[in-house]
mmCIF file of C-alpha atoms and ligand atoms in Angstrom:
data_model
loop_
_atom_site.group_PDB
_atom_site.id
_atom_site.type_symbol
_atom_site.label_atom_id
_atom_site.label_comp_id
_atom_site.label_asym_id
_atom_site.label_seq_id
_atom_site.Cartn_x
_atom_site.Cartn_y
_atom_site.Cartn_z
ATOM 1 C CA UNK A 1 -39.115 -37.390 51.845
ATOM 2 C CA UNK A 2 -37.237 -37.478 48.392
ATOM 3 C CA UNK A 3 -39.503 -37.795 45.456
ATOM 4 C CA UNK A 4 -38.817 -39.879 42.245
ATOM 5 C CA UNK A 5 -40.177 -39.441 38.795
ATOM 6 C CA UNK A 6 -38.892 -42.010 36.890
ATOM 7 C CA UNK A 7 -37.985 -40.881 32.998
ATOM 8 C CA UNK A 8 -40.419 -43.229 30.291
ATOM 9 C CA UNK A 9 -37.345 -42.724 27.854
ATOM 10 C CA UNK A 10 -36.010 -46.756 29.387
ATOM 11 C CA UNK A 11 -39.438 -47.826 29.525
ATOM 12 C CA UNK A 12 -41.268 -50.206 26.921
ATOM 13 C CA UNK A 13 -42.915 -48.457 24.570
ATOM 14 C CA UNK A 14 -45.061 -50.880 23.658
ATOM 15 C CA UNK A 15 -46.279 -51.201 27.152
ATOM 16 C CA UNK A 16 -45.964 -47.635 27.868
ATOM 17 C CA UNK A 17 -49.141 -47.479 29.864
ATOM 18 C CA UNK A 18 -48.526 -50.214 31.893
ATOM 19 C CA UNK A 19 -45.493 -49.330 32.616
ATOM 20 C CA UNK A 20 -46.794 -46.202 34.031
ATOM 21 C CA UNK A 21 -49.160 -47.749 36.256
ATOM 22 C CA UNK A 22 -46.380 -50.158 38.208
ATOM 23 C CA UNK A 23 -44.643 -47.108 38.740
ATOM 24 C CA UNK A 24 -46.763 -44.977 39.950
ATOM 25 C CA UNK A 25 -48.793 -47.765 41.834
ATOM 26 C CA UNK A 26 -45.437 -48.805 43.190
ATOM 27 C CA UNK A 27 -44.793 -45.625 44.942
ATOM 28 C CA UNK A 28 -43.921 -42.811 42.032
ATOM 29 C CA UNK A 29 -44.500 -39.359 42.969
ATOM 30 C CA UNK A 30 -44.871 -38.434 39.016
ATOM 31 C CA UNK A 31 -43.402 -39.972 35.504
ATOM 32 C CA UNK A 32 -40.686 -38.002 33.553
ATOM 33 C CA UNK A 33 -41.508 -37.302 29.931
ATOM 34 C CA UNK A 34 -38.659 -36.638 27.799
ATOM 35 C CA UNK A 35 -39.450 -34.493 24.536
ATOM 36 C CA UNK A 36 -36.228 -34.515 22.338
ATOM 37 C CA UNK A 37 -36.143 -32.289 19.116
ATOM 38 C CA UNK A 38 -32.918 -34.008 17.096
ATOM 39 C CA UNK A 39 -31.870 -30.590 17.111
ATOM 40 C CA UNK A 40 -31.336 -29.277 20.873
ATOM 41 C CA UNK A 41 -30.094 -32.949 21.263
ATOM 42 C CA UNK A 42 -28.793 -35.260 18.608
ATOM 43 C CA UNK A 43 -32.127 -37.666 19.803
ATOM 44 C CA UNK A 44 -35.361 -37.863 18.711
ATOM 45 C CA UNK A 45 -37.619 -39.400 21.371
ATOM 46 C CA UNK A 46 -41.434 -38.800 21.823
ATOM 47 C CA UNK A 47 -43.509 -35.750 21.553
ATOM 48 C CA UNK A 48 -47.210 -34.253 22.111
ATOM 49 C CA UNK A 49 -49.833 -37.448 20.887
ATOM 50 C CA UNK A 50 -47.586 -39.886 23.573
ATOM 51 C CA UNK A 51 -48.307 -36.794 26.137
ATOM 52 C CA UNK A 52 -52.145 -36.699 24.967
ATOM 53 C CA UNK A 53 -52.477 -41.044 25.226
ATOM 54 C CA UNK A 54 -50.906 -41.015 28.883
ATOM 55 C CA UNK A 55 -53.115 -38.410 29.875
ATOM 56 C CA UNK A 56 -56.158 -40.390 28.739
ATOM 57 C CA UNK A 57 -54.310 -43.633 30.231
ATOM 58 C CA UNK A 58 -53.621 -42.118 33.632
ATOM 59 C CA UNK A 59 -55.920 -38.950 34.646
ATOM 60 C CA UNK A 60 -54.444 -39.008 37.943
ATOM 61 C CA UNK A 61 -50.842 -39.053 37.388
ATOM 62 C CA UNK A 62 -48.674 -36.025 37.522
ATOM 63 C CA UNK A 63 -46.616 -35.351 33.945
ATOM 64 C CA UNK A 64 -43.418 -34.078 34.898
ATOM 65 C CA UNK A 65 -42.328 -32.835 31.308
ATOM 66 C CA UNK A 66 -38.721 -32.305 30.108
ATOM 67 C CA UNK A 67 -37.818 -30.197 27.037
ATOM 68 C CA UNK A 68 -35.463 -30.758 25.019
ATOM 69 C CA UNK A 69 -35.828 -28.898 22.411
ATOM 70 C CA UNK A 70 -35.036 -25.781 20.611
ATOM 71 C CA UNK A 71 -37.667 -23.358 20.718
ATOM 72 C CA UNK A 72 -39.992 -24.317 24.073
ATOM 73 C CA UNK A 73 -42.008 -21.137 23.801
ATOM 74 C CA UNK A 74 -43.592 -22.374 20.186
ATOM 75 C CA UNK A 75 -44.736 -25.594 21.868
ATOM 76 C CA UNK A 76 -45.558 -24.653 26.345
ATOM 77 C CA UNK A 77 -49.486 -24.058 25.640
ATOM 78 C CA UNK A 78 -49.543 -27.275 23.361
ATOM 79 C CA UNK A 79 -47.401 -29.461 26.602
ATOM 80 C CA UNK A 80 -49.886 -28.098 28.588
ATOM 81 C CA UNK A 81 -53.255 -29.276 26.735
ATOM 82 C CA UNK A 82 -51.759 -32.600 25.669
ATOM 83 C CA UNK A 83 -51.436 -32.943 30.097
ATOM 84 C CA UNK A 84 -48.626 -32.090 31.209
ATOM 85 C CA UNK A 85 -48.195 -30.465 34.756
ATOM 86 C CA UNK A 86 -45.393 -29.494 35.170
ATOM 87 C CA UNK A 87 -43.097 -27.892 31.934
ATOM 88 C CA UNK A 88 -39.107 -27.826 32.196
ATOM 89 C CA UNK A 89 -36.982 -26.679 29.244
ATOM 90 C CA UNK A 90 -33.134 -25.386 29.297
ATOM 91 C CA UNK A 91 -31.997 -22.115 29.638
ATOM 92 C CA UNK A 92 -29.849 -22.474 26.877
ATOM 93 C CA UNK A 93 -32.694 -23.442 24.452
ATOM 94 C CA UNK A 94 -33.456 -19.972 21.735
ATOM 95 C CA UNK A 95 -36.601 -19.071 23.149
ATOM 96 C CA UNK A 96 -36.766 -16.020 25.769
ATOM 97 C CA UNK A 97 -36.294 -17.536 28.906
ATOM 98 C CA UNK A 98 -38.364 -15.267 31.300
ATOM 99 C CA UNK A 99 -40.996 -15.266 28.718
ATOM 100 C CA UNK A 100 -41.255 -19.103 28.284
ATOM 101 C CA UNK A 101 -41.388 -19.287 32.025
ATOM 102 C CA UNK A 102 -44.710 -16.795 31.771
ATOM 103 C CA UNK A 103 -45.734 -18.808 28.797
ATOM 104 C CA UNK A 104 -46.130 -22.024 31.042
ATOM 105 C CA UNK A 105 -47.587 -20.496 34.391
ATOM 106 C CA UNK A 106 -49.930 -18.441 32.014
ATOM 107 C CA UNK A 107 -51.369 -22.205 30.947
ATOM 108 C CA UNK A 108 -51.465 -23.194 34.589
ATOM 109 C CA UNK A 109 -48.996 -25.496 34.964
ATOM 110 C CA UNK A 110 -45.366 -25.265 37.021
ATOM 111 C CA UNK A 111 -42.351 -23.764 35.611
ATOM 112 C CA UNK A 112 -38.792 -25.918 35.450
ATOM 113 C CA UNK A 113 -35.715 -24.903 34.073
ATOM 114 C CA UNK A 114 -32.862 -26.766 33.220
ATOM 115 C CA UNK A 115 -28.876 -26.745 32.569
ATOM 116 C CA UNK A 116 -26.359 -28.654 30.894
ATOM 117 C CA UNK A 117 -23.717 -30.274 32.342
ATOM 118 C CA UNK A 118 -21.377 -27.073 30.978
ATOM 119 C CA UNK A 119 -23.613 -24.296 31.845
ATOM 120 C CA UNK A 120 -22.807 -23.119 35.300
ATOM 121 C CA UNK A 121 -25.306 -22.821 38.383
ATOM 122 C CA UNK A 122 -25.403 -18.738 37.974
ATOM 123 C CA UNK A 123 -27.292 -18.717 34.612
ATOM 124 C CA UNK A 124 -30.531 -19.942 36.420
ATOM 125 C CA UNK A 125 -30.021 -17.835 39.182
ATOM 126 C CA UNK A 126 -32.002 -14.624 37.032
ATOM 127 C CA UNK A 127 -35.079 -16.538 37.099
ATOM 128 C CA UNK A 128 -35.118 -18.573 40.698
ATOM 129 C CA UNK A 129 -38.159 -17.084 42.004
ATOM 130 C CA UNK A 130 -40.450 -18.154 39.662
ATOM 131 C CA UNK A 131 -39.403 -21.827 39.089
ATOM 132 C CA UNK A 132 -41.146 -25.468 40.186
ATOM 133 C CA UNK A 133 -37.945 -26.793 39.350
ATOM 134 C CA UNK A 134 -34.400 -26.669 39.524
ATOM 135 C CA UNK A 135 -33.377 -29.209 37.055
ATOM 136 C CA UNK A 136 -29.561 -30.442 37.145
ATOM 137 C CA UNK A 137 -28.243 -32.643 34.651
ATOM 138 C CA UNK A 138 -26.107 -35.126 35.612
ATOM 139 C CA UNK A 139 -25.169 -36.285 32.135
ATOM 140 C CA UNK A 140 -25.180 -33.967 28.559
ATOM 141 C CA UNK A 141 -28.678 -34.082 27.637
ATOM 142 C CA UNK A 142 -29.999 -36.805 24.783
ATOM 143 C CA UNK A 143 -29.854 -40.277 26.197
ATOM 144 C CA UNK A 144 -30.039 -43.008 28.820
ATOM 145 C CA UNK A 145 -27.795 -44.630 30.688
ATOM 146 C CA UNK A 146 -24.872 -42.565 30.692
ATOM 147 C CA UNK A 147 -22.665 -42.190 33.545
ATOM 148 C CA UNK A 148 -23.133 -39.468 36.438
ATOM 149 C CA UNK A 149 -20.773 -36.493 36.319
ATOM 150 C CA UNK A 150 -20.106 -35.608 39.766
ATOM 151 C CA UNK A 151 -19.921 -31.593 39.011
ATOM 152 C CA UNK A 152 -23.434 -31.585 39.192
ATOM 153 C CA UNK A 153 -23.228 -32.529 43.211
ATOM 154 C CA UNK A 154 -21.919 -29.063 43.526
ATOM 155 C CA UNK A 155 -24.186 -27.811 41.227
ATOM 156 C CA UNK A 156 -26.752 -29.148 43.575
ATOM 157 C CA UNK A 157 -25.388 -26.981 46.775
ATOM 158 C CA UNK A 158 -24.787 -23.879 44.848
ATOM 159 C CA UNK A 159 -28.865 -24.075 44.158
ATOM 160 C CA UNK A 160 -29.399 -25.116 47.416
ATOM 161 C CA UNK A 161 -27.329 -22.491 49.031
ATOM 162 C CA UNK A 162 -29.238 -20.076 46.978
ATOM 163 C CA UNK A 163 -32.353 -20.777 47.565
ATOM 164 C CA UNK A 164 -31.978 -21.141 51.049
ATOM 165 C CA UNK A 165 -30.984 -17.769 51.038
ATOM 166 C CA UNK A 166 -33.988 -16.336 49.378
ATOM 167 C CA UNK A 167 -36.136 -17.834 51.076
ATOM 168 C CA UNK A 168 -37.649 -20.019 48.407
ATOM 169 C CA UNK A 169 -38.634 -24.060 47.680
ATOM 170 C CA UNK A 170 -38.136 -25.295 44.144
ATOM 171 C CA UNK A 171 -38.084 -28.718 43.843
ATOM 172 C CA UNK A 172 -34.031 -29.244 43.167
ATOM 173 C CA UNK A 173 -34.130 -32.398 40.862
ATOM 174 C CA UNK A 174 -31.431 -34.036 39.192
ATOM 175 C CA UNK A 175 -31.353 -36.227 36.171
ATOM 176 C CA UNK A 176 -29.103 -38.597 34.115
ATOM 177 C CA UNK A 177 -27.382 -41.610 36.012
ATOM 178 C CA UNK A 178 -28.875 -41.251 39.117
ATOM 179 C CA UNK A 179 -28.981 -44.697 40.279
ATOM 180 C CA UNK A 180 -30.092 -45.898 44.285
ATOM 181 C CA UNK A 181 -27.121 -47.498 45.737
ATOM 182 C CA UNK A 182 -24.596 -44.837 44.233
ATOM 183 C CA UNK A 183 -25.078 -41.553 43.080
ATOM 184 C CA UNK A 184 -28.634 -40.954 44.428
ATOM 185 C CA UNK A 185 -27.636 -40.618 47.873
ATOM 186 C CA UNK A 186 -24.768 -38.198 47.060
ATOM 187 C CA UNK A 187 -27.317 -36.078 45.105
ATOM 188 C CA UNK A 188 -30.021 -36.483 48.118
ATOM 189 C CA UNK A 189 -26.886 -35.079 50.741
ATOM 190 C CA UNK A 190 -26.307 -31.865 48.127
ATOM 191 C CA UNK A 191 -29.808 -31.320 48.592
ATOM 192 C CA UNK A 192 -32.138 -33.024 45.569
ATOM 193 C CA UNK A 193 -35.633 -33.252 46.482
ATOM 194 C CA UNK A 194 -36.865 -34.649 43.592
ATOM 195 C CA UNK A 195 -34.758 -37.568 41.079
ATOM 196 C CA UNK A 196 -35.374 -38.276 37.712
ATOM 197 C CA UNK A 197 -34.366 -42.087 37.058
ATOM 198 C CA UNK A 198 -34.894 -43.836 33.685
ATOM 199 C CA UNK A 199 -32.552 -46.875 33.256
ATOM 200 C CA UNK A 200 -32.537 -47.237 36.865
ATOM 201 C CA UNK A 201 -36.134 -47.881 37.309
ATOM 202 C CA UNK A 202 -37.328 -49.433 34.143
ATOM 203 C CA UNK A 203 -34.249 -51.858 33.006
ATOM 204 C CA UNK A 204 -33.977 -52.615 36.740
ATOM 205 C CA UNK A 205 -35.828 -56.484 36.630
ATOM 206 C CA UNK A 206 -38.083 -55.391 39.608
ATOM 207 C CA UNK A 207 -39.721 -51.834 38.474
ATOM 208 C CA UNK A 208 -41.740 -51.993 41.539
ATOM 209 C CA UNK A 209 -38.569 -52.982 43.638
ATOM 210 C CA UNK A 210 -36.147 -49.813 41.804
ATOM 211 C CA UNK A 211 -39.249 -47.379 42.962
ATOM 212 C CA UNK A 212 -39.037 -48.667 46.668
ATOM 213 C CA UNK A 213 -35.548 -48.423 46.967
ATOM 214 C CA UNK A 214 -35.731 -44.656 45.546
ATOM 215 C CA UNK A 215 -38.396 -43.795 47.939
ATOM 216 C CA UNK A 216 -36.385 -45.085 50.488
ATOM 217 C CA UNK A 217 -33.716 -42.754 50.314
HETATM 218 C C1 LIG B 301 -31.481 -37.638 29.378
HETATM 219 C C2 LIG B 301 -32.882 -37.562 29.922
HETATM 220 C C3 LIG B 301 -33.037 -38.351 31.149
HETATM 221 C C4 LIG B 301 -32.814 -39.824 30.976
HETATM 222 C C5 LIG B 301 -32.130 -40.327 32.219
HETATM 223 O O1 LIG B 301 -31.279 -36.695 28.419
HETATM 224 O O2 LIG B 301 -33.239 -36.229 30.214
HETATM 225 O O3 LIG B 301 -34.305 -38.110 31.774
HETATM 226 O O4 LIG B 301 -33.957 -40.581 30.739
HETATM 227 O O5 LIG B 301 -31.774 -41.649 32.027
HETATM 228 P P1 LIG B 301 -30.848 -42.424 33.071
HETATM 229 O O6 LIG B 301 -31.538 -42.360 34.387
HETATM 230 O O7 LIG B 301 -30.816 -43.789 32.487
HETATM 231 O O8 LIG B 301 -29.516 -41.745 33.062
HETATM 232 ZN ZN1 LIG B 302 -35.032 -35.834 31.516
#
């Protein structure tokens, strides 16, 4: 069954916690936490205390982190205490990628790596075997609510295709404009296993309702 993590970045922040909870209690395999550096991406979003008070909040829930930001190997071991489980960050951040991927298994948690829209499927393909995650952007990292660009659909089969061919079972996620009556269902036929979904959960009127739908896929 496809899994959903739905991205906090369109979700109230004052009512961050609780907006957690109807998620996850709605059917949310983990929540999406979006670090963004204003220099990676022109956005600055939230960073390690947020990480630290959803921990506390929610000691079940699975943190699904996403970094964007410059130098992920400075900042892996301090994701990791703060509560995340999972760390992502993009190959074309500065740090080294294979040791940033050590970095983050070395603190126990899963490995994810990332690409924008521009970067093409081959750059990940060095580091496959030790990955969590595949993580394909569907729109240039940085915000919300932009619109899906459809390369990443083949994006999606050229990791799928690859994997399949090694023999190994990273989540393939995909993120930015994924929405449940359009583009999700193209991603879920290229072969994502796992979608990230911000405006389409949290600015959808029924959070609880967005969630089913997803899960439904
Ligand atoms: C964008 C973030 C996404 C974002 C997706 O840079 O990585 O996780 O929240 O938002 P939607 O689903 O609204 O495109
Ligand atoms: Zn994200």
């Amino acid at each position: 069954m496809t899994k959903i993590s739905p991205s906090v970045l369109s979700a109230d922040f004052a009512n961050l916690g609780a907006d957690c909870r109807a998620v996850l209690d709605a059917g949310a395999d983990m929540i999406h936490f979006d670090v963004m550096d204003g220099h990676f991406v022109d956005n600055i979003s939230f960073g390690l205390p947020v990480l630290e008070g959803l921990r506390k909040a929610l000691p079940e829930a699975y943190f699904d982190v996403h970094l964007m930001i410059s130098d992920p190997l400075a900042y892996a071991s301090a994701f990791a205490a703060a509560g995340a489980d999972c760390i992502t960050f993009h190959v074309e951040a500065d740090s080294d990628v294979a040791a940033t991927i050590a970095a983050i298994r070395a603190c126990g948690c899963g490995a994810g790596l990332s690409l924008r829209p521009a970067t093409p499927a081959e750059a990940l393909f060095p580091y496959l075997d030790g990955l969590s995650i595949v993580l394909v952007m569907g729109v240039e990292p940085g915000h919300g609510g932009q619109s899906f660009q459809p390369a990443a659909l083949d994006k999606l089969r050229k990791f799928q295709a690859e994997c399949a061919r090694r023999g190994i079972h990273p989540d393939l996620s995909v993120d930015g404009g994924v929405k449940y009556a359009t583009t999700a269902p193209q991603c879920v036929e290229a072969g994502a296993t796992l979608l990230v979904a911000g405006s389409a959960v949290f600015c959808a009127e029924d959070m609880a309702g967005a969630v089913r739908q997803f899960k439904s896929l």
